[in-house]
Amino acid sequence: MGEGRSLGEVGVISILRSRDLLYICSLTSGTQERVARANWPSRGETETGMSRLALSDTDKQARDWFVDTCESLGCEVTIDEMGNTFAVRPGLKDGPPTFAGSHLDTQPTGGRYDGILGVTAAVEMLRVLNDNWIETTYPVGVVNWTNEEGARFPISMVASGVWAGEIPLATAHNLQEVGGGTATMKSELQRIGYLGSKPATHKDIPMAAHFELHIEQGPILEAEHRKVGVVKGVQAYRWFTVTVSGRDCHTGTTSFAHRADAMLAASRMIVFSHRAASARGALASTGILTLKPGSTNTVPGLVKFSLDIRAPKDETVQEVEDACKQAFMNIANGINVAGLLEGGTESDRHCTVEWKTDSVSPAINFHHDCIQCVKDASEDLFAEKTENLTKIMVSGAGHDSVYTSKRVPTSMIFVPCRDGVSHNPAEYSTPEDCAIGAQVLMGAVLHYDRLRAEKGK
Amino acid sequence: MGEGRSLGEVGVISILRSRDLLYICSLTSGTQERVARANWPSRGETETGMSRLALSDTDKQARDWFVDTCESLGCEVTIDEMGNTFAVRPGLKDGPPTFAGSHLDTQPTGGRYDGILGVTAAVEMLRVLNDNWIETTYPVGVVNWTNEEGARFPISMVASGVWAGEIPLATAHNLQEVGGGTATMKSELQRIGYLGSKPATHKDIPMAAHFELHIEQGPILEAEHRKVGVVKGVQAYRWFTVTVSGRDCHTGTTSFAHRADAMLAASRMIVFSHRAASARGALASTGILTLKPGSTNTVPGLVKFSLDIRAPKDETVQEVEDACKQAFMNIANGINVAGLLEGGTESDRHCTVEWKTDSVSPAINFHHDCIQCVKDASEDLFAEKTENLTKIMVSGAGHDSVYTSKRVPTSMIFVPCRDGVSHNPAEYSTPEDCAIGAQVLMGAVLHYDRLRAEKGK
Ligand SMILES: [Zn+2]
Ligand SMILES: [Zn+2]
């Protein structure tokens, strides 16, 4: 092969269909193993997991690996005030780089794939481009975003949020670590040597586009035997705390007819929320529930529970919210909503219900061009099997791509993970699926580069 | 009036229908005020309540008051190894005394009536008998049972349980105080000077019968505008811990069709338990519920909840338990029980459910003779209004009378309490209702004495 071949000469399919398939597989999983083993001392059931809280010593190790590797692959590395790390491989022309990236931090007992796959696959992309002497028209970059998980500093995707101008730098810098420690994001960035001088903003660190490969964190691709999720957006969600107030009373001495049982009312509400969401193709879930006073022989007078409502469209979330608000009030007042009170005993005492909105995240629609590049890259790989092996989907969870999408064309690629498990040491994607994801990521970046070349910008 | 009048000469009705009604009222409530104010420093919202944990310094004060008062009223006082305190007023003949009694200890933030009313009303009975020179055929006694609440030493009714031979003395003596302290019942009995030498057993301290006046601790009498509950027994109850195991997953990335949502399943089970109990005139309540892992965006994989099932008959409790066991299993397996899954989304992942039995308390039937004496005493007082003003009922909660009933004829008298509230500083019964209860208590004891006299034993 000659020096400095262009994309047209090499072709994406040929890379994967040759010995390079195995090469990518082994390297992709090999890199993960390398990162994982360096930072995760073996400890029984979690020995396959990862515990790499943002800006910890182990995060510094992973960052150092990332910087060293990218530099050794010929990239110029920039670190901004949030510790976001951008590695750029030059193109034939100048211009904002087309980025691939994700995050290297994890949950306290997380897995080895969430976020990590997106960064390591992007690094593999750099290696494959180098090994095959591929020159892109415009620069190509890889980014590692800081504290995506929000597990140590409690705002998720905070550093991409600052870059996008959606979260003030000071808010992010002053975030205190959870668990009662005194460290802030800024003090920890400083301590591990990743408080860069470059302003953390899209104005100073421009991107042409952002592609993110990520495990699905859900069971759909695996259940449908598909290999690639073409992610067209992120579903909307709203978080609420619902407080149901009744009256404590003795379980033995108070007949059903005289109770205001907050736990019974809350149970009916939770059952209702599932129905309201089911009817509209949405999701509703209760992940937290506390009650008072909390003894076996006291009917609880107070229950608080979380309600997480999600749907691809904002209007659908609103519909479920409206339906629940109406129904919860009726349930609290002893009105037979959707048959839920049937067969029960009417009571002359009622509960009250209050809603607090904790979080509102509107639906995100990724960019048409980026989605098309992911489709094209999948087609390169799967050919006539594309329809069977890919699925157009919306992401249920937030990712750094939510913030990048506010500033630059963005989309995501999902690969299956076993049983849909994530945020858990058992998180697993096969080396083959990781490689397929890496291949589609690279393909999408190269397609986007070609698209820019065609458009001349 | 002459000296040493017998019951027949005085008549019960005349006592109440004369100035003595007011006398009893003022004394009964007056005594409570005295006891309450001595032991409850004013502190805002709980200033009307009582905090007199068993064998505390304030319990010692109340016990000293009880002993002094009973002795000054001519009683002989015996203290047993459990600190149970028996005051006996002689009769014309020897024989086991007919007892009235209850407990002077309270919950940490309890009221001034639960238990206390039963003891102070019994003390008033002694006073009224003395003031009216009434001689009973057999001795009459008043008992204050130790640690009925089980709030400080965590077995309820433990000292009457020892007396009845149902709880070993050593078990009771070795009970450690809750909250991490090192005191035991025995060490605290010793410390406050109430570790008596008399064996705590019905064999050494015989009773002819036991009557207990108590606030209802429920809303039924008040709601039905009745004044006296003729308590014919104590309902059966069983306590369970139900564990529902599903699978943690992300609320955003896992469709309903792939969830094993333990909280949704538990909610359906709680709604079902209410229906199963309603259908059988029983009670079912969930007072404790915990879940894991407990975050807004994670579907809980584990829920544990308490289930308290009660009914007047053991068979009914069994029926509700059986119905719930069957239904919970079906709900866990995604089967549409009682329409609870209708309108929801079917899932290919199921939960499992496990039951642990924490406590089994069979139904108690009080003694026919004692119940009749309470009815007769009510009739003495209410005459033609008896049917409207009394209610035959079962006690929902346990009392010392549960244990005495295992050894001697026993029954209880309930009086209304405001809103059914108990174990709370807001607990309240009007002075008039307290006096009516005291009157019926005394009447029942005197009727029982007459019954014994007639039977000659
Ligand atoms: Zn992630
Ligand atoms: Zn009591």
Short mmCIF file of N, CA and C and ligand atoms in Angstrom, two decimals, chain A residues 102-103 114-115 148-149 214 217 399, ligand 1:
data_model
loop_
_atom_site.label_atom_id
_atom_site.label_comp_id
_atom_site.label_asym_id
_atom_site.label_seq_id
_atom_site.Cartn_x
_atom_site.Cartn_y
_atom_site.Cartn_z
N SER A 102 -16.53 10.03 24.07
CA SER A 102 -17.44 9.64 25.15
C SER A 102 -16.70 9.92 26.47
N HIS A 103 -16.84 9.06 27.46
CA HIS A 103 -16.25 9.37 28.77
C HIS A 103 -15.55 8.16 29.37
N ASP A 114 -19.56 1.18 29.55
CA ASP A 114 -20.31 2.44 29.53
C ASP A 114 -19.33 3.60 29.46
N GLY A 115 -19.33 4.30 28.33
CA GLY A 115 -18.43 5.43 28.13
C GLY A 115 -17.08 4.99 27.61
N GLU A 148 -18.96 12.45 33.22
CA GLU A 148 -20.26 12.25 32.56
C GLU A 148 -21.26 11.65 33.53
N GLU A 149 -20.80 10.70 34.33
CA GLU A 149 -21.72 9.94 35.18
C GLU A 149 -22.40 10.78 36.27
N HIS A 214 -21.79 3.92 22.07
CA HIS A 214 -22.11 3.62 23.47
C HIS A 214 -22.83 2.28 23.54
N GLN A 217 -27.26 -0.05 27.02
CA GLN A 217 -27.74 0.03 28.42
C GLN A 217 -29.20 -0.40 28.53
N HIS A 399 -26.62 11.48 27.51
CA HIS A 399 -25.20 11.25 27.22
C HIS A 399 -24.59 12.62 26.90
ZN ZN C 1 -22.09 6.55 29.51
#
